[in-house]
mmCIF file of C-alpha atoms in Angstrom:
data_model
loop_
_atom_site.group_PDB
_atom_site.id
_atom_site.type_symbol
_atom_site.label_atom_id
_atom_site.label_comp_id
_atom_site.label_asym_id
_atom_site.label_seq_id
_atom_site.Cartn_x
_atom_site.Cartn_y
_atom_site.Cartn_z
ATOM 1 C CA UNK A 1 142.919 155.437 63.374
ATOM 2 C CA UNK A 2 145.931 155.484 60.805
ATOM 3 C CA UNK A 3 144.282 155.881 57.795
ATOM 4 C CA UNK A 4 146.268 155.369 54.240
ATOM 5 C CA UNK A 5 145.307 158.367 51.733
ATOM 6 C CA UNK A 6 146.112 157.354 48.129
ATOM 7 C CA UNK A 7 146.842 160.423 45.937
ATOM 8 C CA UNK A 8 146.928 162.304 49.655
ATOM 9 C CA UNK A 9 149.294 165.296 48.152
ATOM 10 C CA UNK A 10 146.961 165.927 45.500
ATOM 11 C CA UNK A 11 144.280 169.208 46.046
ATOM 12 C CA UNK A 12 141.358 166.732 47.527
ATOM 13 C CA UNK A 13 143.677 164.499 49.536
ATOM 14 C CA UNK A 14 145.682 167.754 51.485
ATOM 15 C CA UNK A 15 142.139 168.390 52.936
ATOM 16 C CA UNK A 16 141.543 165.016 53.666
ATOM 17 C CA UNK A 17 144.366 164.169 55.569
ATOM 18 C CA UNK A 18 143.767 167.813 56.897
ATOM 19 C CA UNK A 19 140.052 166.933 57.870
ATOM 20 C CA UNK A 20 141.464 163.448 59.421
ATOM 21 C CA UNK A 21 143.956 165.549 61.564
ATOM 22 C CA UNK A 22 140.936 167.588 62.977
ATOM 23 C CA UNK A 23 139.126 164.385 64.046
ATOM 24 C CA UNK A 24 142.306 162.888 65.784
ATOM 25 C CA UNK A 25 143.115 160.247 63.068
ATOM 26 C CA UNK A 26 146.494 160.503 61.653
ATOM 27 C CA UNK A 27 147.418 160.265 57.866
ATOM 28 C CA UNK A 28 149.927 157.975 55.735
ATOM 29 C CA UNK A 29 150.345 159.052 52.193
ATOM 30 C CA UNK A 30 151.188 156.734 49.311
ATOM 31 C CA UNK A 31 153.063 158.862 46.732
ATOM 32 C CA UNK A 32 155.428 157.622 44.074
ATOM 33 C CA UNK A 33 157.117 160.621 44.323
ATOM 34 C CA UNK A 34 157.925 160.945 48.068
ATOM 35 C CA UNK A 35 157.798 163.144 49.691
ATOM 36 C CA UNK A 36 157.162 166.514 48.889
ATOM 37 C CA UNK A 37 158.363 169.855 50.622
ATOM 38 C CA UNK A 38 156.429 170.706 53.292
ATOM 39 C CA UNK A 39 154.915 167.965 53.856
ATOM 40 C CA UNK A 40 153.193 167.249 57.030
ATOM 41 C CA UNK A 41 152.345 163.661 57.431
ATOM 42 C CA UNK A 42 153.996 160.254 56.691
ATOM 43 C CA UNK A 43 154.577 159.432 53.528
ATOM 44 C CA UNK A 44 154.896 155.811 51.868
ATOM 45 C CA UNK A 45 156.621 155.787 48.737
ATOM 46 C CA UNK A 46 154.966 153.670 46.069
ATOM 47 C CA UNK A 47 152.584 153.603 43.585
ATOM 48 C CA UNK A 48 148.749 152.201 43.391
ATOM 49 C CA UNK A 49 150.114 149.810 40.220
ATOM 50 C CA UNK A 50 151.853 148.280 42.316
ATOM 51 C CA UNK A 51 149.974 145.452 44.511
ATOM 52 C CA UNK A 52 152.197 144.760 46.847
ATOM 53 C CA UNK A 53 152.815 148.661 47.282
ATOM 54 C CA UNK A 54 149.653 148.979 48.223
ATOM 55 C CA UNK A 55 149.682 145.743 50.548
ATOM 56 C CA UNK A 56 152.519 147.585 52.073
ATOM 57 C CA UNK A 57 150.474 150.755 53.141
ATOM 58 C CA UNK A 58 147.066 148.644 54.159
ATOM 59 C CA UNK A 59 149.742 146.430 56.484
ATOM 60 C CA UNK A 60 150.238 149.841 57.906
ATOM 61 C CA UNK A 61 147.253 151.553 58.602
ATOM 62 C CA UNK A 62 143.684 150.720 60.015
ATOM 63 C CA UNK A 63 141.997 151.807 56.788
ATOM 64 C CA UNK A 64 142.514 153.537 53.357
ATOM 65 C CA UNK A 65 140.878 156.447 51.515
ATOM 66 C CA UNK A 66 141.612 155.796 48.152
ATOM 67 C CA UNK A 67 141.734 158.864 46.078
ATOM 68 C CA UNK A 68 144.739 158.605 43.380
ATOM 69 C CA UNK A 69 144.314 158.532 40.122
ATOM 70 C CA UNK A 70 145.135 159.652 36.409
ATOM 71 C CA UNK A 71 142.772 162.815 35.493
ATOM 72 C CA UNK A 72 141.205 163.945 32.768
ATOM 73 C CA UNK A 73 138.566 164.346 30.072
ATOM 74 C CA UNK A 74 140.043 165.712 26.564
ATOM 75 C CA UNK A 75 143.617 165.093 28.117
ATOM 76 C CA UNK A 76 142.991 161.050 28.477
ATOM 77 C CA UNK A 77 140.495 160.403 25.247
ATOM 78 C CA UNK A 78 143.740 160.207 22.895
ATOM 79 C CA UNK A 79 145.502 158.346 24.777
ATOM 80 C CA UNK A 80 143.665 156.353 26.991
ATOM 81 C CA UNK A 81 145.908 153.577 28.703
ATOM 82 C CA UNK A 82 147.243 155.668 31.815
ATOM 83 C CA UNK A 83 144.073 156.294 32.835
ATOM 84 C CA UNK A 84 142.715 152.958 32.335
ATOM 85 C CA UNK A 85 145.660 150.990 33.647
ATOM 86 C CA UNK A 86 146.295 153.290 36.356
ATOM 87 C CA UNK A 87 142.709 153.691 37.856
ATOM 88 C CA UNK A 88 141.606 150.204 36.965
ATOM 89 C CA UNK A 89 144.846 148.355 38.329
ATOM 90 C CA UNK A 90 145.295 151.158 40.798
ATOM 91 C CA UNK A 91 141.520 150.369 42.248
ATOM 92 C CA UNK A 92 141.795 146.279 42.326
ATOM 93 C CA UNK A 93 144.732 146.337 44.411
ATOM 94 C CA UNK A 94 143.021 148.852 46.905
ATOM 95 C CA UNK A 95 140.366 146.746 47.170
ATOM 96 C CA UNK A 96 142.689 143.790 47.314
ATOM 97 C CA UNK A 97 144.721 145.336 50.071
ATOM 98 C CA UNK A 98 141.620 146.170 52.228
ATOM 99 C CA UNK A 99 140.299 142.514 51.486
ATOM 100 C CA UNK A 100 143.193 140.875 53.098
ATOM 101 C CA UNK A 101 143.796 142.907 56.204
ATOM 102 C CA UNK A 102 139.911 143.332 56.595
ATOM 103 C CA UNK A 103 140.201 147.407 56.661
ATOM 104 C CA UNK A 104 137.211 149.700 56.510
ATOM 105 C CA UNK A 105 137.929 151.662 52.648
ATOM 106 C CA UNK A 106 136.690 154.617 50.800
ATOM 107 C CA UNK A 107 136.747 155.075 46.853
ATOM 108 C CA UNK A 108 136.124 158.170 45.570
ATOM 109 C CA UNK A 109 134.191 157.934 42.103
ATOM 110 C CA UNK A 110 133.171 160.465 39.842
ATOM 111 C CA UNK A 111 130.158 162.477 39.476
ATOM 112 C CA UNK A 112 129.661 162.248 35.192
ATOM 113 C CA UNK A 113 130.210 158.735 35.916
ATOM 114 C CA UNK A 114 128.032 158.066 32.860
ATOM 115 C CA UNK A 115 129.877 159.902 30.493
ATOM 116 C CA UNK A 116 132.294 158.051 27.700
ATOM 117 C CA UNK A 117 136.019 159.280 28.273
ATOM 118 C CA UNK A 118 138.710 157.624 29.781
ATOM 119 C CA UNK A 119 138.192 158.317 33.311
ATOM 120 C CA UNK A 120 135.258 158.776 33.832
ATOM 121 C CA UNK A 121 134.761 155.130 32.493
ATOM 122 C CA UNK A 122 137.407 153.501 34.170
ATOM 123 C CA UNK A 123 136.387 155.154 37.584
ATOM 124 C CA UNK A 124 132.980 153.462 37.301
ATOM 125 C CA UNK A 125 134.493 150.115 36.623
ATOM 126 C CA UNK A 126 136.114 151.026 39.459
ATOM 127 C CA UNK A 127 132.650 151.360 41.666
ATOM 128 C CA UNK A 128 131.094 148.807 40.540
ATOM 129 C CA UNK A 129 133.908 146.468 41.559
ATOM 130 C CA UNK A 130 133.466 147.982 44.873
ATOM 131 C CA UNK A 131 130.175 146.145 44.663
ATOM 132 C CA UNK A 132 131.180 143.114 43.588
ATOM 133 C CA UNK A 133 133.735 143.158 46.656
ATOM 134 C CA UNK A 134 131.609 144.088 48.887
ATOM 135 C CA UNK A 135 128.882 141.131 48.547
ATOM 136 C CA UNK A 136 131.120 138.338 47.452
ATOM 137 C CA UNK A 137 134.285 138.951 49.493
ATOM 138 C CA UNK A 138 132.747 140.892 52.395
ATOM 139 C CA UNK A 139 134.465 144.043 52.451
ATOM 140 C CA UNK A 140 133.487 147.318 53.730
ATOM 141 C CA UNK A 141 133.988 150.158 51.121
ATOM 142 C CA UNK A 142 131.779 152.910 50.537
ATOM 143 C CA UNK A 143 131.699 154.455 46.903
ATOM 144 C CA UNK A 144 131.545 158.466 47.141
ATOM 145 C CA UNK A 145 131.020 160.573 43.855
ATOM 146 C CA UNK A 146 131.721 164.333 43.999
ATOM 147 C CA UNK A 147 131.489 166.489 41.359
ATOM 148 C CA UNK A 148 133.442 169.627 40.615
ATOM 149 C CA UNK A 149 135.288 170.251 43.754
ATOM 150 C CA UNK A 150 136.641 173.611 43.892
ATOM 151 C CA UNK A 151 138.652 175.586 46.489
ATOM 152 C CA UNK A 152 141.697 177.346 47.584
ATOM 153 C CA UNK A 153 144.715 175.767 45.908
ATOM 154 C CA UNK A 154 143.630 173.820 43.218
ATOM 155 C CA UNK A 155 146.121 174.065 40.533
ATOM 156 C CA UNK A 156 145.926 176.125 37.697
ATOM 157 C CA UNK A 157 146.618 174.502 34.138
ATOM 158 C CA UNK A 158 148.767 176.458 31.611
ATOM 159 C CA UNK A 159 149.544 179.314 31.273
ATOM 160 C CA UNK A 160 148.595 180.274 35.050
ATOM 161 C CA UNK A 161 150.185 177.432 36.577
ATOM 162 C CA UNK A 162 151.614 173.668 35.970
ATOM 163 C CA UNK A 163 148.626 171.911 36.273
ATOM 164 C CA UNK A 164 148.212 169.255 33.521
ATOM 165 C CA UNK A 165 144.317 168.998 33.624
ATOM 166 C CA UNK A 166 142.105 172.307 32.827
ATOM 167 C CA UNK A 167 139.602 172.501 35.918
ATOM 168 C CA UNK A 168 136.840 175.295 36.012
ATOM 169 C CA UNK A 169 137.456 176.755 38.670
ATOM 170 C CA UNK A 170 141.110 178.176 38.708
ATOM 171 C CA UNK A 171 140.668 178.614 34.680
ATOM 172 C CA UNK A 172 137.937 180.939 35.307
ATOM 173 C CA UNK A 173 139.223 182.919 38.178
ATOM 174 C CA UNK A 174 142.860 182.986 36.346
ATOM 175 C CA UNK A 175 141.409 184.684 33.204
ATOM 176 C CA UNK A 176 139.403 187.334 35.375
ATOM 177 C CA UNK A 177 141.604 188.717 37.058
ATOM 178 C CA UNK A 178 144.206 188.696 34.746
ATOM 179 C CA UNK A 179 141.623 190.475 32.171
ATOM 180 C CA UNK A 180 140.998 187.982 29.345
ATOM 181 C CA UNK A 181 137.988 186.621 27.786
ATOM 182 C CA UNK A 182 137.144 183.496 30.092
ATOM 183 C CA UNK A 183 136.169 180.583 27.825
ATOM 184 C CA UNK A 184 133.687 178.429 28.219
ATOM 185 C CA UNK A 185 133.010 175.079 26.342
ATOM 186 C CA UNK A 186 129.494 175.011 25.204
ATOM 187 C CA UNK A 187 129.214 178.317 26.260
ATOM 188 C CA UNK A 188 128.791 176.881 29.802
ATOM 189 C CA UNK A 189 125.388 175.979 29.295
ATOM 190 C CA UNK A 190 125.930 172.875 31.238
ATOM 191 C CA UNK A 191 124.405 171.843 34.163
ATOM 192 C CA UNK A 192 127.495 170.807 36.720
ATOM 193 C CA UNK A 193 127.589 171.029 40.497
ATOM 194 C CA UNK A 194 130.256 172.696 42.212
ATOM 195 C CA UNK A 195 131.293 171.568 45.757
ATOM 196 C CA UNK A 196 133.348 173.343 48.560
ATOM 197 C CA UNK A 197 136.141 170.666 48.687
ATOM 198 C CA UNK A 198 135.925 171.111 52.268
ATOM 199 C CA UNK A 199 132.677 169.124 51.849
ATOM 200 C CA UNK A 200 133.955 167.047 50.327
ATOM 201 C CA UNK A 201 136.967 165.920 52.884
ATOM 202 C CA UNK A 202 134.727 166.007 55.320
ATOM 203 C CA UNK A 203 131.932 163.245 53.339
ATOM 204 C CA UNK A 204 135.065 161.248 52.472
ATOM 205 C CA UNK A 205 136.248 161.010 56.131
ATOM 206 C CA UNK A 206 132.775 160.686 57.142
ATOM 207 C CA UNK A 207 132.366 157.890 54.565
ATOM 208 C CA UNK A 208 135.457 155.898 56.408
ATOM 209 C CA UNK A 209 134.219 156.092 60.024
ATOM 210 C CA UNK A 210 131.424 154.643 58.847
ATOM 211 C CA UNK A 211 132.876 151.607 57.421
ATOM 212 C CA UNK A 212 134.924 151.299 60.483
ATOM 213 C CA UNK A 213 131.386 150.570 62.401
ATOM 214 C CA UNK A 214 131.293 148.080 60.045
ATOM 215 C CA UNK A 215 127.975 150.169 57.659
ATOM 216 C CA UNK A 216 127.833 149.497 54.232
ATOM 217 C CA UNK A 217 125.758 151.511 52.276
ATOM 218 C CA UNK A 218 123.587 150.367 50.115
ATOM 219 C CA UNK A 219 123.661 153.474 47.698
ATOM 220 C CA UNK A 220 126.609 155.243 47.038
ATOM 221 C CA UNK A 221 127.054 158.972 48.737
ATOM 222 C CA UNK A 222 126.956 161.701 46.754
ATOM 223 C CA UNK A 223 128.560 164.759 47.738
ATOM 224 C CA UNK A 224 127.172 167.761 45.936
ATOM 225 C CA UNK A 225 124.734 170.896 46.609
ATOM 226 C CA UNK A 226 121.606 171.552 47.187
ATOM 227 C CA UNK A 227 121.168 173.977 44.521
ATOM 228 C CA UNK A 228 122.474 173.006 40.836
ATOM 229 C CA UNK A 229 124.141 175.717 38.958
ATOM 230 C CA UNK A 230 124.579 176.293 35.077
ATOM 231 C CA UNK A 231 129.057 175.921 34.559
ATOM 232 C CA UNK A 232 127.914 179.875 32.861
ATOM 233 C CA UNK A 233 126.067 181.414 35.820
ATOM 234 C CA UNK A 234 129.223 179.924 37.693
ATOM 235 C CA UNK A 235 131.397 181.881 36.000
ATOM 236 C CA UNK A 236 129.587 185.165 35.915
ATOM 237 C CA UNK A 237 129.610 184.798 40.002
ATOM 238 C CA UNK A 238 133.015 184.522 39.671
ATOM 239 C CA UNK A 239 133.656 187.698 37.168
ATOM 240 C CA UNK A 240 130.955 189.386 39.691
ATOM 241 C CA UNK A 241 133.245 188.336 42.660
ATOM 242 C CA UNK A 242 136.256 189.880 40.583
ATOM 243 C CA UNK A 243 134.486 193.255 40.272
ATOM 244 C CA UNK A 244 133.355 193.410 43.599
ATOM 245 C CA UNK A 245 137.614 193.408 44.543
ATOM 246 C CA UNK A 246 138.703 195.924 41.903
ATOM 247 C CA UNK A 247 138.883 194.183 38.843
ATOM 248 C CA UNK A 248 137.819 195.206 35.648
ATOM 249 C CA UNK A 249 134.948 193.173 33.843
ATOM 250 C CA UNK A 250 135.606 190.344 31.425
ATOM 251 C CA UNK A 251 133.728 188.899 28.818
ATOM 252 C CA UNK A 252 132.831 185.416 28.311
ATOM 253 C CA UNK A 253 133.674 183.867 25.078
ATOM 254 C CA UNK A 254 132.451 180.276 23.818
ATOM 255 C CA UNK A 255 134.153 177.443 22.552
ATOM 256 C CA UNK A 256 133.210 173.934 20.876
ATOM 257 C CA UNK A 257 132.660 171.172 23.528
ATOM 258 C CA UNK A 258 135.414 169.117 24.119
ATOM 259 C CA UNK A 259 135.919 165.533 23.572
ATOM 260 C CA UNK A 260 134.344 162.681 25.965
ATOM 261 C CA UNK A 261 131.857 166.065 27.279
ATOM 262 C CA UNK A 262 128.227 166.630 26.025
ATOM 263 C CA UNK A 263 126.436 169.499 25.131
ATOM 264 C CA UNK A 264 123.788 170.036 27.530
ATOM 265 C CA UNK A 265 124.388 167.678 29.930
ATOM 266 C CA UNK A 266 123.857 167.579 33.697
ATOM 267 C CA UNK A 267 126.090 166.526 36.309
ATOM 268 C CA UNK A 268 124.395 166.598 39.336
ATOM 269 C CA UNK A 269 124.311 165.141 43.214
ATOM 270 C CA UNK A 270 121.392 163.893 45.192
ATOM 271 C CA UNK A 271 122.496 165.315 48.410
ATOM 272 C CA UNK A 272 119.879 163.577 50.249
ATOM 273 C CA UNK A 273 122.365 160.887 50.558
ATOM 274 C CA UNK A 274 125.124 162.699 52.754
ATOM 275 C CA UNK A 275 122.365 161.872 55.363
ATOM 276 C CA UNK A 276 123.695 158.140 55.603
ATOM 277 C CA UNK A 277 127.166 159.628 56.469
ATOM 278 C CA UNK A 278 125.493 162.044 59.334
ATOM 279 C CA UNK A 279 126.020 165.319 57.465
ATOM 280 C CA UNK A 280 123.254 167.559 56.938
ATOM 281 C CA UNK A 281 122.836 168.743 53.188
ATOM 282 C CA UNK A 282 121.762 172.079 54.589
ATOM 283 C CA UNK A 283 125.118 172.415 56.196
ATOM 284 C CA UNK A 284 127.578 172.137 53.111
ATOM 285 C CA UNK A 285 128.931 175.753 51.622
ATOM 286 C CA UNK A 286 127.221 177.818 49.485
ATOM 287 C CA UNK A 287 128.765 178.527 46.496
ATOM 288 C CA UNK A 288 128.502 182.252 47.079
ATOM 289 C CA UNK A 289 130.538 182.032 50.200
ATOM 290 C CA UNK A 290 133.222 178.976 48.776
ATOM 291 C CA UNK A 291 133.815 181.008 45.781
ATOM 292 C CA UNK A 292 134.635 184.038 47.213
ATOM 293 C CA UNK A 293 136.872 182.304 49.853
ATOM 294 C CA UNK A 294 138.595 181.023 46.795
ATOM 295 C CA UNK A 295 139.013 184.257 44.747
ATOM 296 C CA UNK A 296 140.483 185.639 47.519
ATOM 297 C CA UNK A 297 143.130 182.993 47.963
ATOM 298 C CA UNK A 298 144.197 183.133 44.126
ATOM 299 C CA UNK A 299 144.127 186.927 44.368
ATOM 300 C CA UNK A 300 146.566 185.996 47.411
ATOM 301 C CA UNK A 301 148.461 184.015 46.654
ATOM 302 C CA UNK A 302 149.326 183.720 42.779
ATOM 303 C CA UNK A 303 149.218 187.433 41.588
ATOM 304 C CA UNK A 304 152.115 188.410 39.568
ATOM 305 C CA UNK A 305 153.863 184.897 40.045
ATOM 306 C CA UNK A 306 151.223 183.379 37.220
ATOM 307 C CA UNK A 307 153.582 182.667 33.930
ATOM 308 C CA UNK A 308 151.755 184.128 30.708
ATOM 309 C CA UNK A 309 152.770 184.473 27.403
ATOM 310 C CA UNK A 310 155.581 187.390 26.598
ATOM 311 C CA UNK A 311 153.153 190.463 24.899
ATOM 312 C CA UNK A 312 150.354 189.463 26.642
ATOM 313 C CA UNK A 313 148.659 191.737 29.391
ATOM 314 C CA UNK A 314 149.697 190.489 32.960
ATOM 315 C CA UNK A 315 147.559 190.479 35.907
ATOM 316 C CA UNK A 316 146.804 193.788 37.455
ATOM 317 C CA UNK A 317 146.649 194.417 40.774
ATOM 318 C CA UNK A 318 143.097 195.606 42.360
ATOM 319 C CA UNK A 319 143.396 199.203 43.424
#
């Protein structure tokens, strides 16, 4: 198959369109940037606002993966119309596109899909038009939610890296092993699955081939582990990790929750329902194992390179 990847060049869609390589499918990328250096597979410049862009790509390709979007919980609560205009426009015409060519689809949705901020709202308007599409206009798109998907490259946010949105997992491990306090909103006493984003390329892909047969599932996949962890106890296996390659202990600080999060809450997966894809919960990465593969590739390959503020102490290298 030629399968379109929205938001492929972003940290879940590389290992898409790398798991889609592995099963002999080939990728197309829709960007709006083009594309980017190194780049591997096709890419299709446009952007997901813009219908006929993504008419374009679906003319193209036997089905699309739809994963772009605008990101964010704190980052999109002042200003919320990117995210809504982007993700809700972004997400008709996919399922617009798909409608009229009669393409097998995948949406990615979001695992605190509950929760009131700016995308996490607009992504479940998102799946539940996905719904609505599929019993009134006869598509075949299967919703997936993941939670905190975490691996090697996912950008850092400032001041380790350029990322715009603050994710766990490379703010934790940047903090270690650079030897500051890592900070925690809530103190990280919130429940929130993490999930080898391997896994998760492999549920979305998964998740496509079985549209293609023409399956619609009735519930929507949810691609998470079997064990839940605390977002605290994730962190301490990271510091542990840390120590266990040379580096000094660190301290974990806590901060206020931040806006459109709750205190206490619990964003979980039932993996039980990877089953209707044909993966085996038992078979996803343990977080023990994914986490140290990803220390090791920040250790790697950011070291000295990370930016951080002039007087401040700069990473030091394990002995």
């Amino acid at each position: 198959m030629k399968v379109g990847v929205t938001g492929g060049n972003g940290f879940i869609g590389r290992y898409v369109c790398e798991e889609l390589v592995d099963r002999g499918h080939e990728p197309i990328v829709l960007d709006h940037r083009g594309k980017s250096s190194g780049q591997e597979y096709e890419v299709m410049l446009g952007d997901i606002r813009d219908s006929i862009a993504m008419v374009e790509l679906a003319a193209h390709c036997d089905g699309i993966i739809h994963l772009a979007a605008v990101l964010g919980t704190q980052e999109t609560i002042l200003n919320p119309r990117p995210s809504a205009e982007t993700n809700l426009v972004g997400g008709l015409n996919f399922l617009e596109a798909v409608a009229q060519y009669d393409l097998p689809g995948v949406n990615i949705a979001v695992g605190n899909h509950w929760m009131n901020n700016s995308y996490s709202i607009s992504k479940s308007a998102v799946e539940r038009f996905v719904h609505m599409f599929n019993a009134d206009r006869g598509t075949r798109v299967n919703n997936v939610r993941v939670v905190n998907a975490y691996g090697p490259r996912q950008a850092a946010a400032a001041p380790f890296g350029s990322g715009k949105v603050r994710k766990i997992t490379p703010a934790v491990i940047c903090r270690a092993l650079a030897g500051w306090p890592v900070e925690l909103y809530g103190g990280g006493r919130q429940i929130s699955d993490m999930v080898w984003v391997g896994d998760v390329a492999r549920a979305l892909v998964s998740a496509l081939e079985v549209a293609d047969h023409g399956e619609v599932l009735d519930r929507v996949v949810e691609v998470g582990p079997v064990e839940s962890s605390s977002i605290r106890s994730v962190a301490e296996l990271i510091i542990e990790l840390c120590v266990e390659r040379g580096y000094s202990p660190v301290p974990i600080e806590d901060l206020p929750m931040r806006p459109g999060e709750q205190a206490g809450a619990v964003v979980n997966a039932d993996p039980e329902t990877l089953r209707g894809v044909g993966i085996d919960p038992a078979s996803l990465t343990s977080l023990r194992d994914g986490m140290a593969r990803t220390v090791n590739w920040f250790i790697e390959h950011q070291g000295v390179h990370w930016s951080v503020p002039e007087g401040e102490r700069l990473l030091r290298t394990a002995n």
